[in-house]
Short mmCIF file of C-alpha atoms in Angstrom, two decimals:
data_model
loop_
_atom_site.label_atom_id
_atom_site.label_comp_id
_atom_site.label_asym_id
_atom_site.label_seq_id
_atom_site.Cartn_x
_atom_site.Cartn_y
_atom_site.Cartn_z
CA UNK A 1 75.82 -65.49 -75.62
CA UNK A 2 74.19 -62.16 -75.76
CA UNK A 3 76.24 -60.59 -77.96
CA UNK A 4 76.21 -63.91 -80.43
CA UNK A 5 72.10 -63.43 -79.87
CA UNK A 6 72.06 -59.77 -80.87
CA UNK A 7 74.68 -59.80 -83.90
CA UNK A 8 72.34 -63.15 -85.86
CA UNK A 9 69.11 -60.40 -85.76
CA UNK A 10 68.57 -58.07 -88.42
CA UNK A 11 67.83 -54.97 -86.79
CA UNK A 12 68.12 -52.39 -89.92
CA UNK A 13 68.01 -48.99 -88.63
CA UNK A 14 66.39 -49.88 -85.47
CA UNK A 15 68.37 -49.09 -82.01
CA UNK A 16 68.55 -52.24 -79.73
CA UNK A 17 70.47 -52.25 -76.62
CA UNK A 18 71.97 -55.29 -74.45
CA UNK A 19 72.12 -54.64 -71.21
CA UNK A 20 72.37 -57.63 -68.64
CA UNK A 21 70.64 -56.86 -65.29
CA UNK A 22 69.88 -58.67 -62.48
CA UNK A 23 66.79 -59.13 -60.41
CA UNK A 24 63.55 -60.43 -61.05
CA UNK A 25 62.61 -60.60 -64.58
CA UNK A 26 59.25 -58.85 -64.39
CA UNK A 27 60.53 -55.97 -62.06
CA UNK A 28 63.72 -55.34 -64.42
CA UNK A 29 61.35 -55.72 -67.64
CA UNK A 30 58.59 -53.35 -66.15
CA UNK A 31 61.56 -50.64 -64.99
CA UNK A 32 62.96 -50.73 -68.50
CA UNK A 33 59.68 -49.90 -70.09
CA UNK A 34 59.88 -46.46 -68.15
CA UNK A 35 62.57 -45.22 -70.77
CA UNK A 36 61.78 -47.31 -74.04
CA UNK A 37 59.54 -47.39 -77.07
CA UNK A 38 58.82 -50.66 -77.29
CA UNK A 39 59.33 -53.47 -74.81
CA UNK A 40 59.06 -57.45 -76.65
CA UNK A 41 59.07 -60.12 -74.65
CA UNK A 42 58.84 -63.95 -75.64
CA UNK A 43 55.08 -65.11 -75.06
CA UNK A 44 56.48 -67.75 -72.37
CA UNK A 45 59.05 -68.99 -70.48
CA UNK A 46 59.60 -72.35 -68.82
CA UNK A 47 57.32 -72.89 -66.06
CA UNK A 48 55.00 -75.46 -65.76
CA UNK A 49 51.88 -74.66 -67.03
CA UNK A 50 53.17 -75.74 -70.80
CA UNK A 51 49.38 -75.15 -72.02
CA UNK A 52 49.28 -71.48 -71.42
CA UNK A 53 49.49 -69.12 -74.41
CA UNK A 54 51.05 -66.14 -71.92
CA UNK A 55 53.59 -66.54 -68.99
CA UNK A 56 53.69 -64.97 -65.58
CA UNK A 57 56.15 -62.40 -67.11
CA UNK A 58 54.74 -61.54 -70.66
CA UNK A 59 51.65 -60.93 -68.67
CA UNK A 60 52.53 -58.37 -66.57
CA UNK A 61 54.42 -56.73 -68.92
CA UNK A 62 51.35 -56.48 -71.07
CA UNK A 63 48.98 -55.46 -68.38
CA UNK A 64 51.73 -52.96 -66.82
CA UNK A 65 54.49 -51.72 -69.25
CA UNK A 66 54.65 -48.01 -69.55
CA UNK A 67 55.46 -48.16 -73.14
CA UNK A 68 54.13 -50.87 -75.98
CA UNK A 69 54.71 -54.45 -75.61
CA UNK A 70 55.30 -56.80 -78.48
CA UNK A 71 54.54 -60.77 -77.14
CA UNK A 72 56.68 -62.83 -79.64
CA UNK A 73 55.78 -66.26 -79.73
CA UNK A 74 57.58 -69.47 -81.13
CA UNK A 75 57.17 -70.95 -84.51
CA UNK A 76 55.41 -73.72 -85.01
CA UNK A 77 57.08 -77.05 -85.11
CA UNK A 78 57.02 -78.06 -88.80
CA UNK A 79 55.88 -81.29 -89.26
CA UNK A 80 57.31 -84.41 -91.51
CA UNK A 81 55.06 -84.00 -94.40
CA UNK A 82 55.71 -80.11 -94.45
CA UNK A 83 59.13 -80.05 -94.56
CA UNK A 84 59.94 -81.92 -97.84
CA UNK A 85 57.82 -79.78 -99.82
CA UNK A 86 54.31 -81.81 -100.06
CA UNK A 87 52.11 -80.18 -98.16
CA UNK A 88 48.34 -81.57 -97.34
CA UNK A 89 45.39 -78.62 -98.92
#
């Protein structure tokens, strides 16, 4: 799955690595920010708090990260009226 995840991004010159690791996310994502440039993380996982703009994770790695952090968060739903090319102004 990781492998199929990492070959559909277009990554241009940029170095990404895929490393599995286990343990608890925010103490494997906060070690791994010791050694990188740039650490992105989604904005939230799926706890249930559904409301929140940040998760327990991509808040600590914010506040605590020893590099940059990049929060990445999901596209908008489209709705009905968007997608067949009428759009309300």
């Amino acid at each position: 799955m990781q492998t199929a995840a990492l070959k559909s991004v277009d990554t241009e010159s940029v170095s990404v690595i895929g490393d599995v690791v286990q343990g608890p996310a925010v103490t494997v994502l906060l070690r791994a920010s010791k050694d990188a440039d740039l650490l992105v993380v989604g904005s939230r996982g799926y706890g249930g708090f559904t409301g929140l703009l940040l998760g327990s994770v991509s808040t600590q790695a914010v506040h605590h990260a020893d590099c940059p952090v990049l929060v990445v968060r999901p596209r908008p739903k489209a709705h009905a009226h968007e997608t067949d090319g009428h759009h309300d102004r």
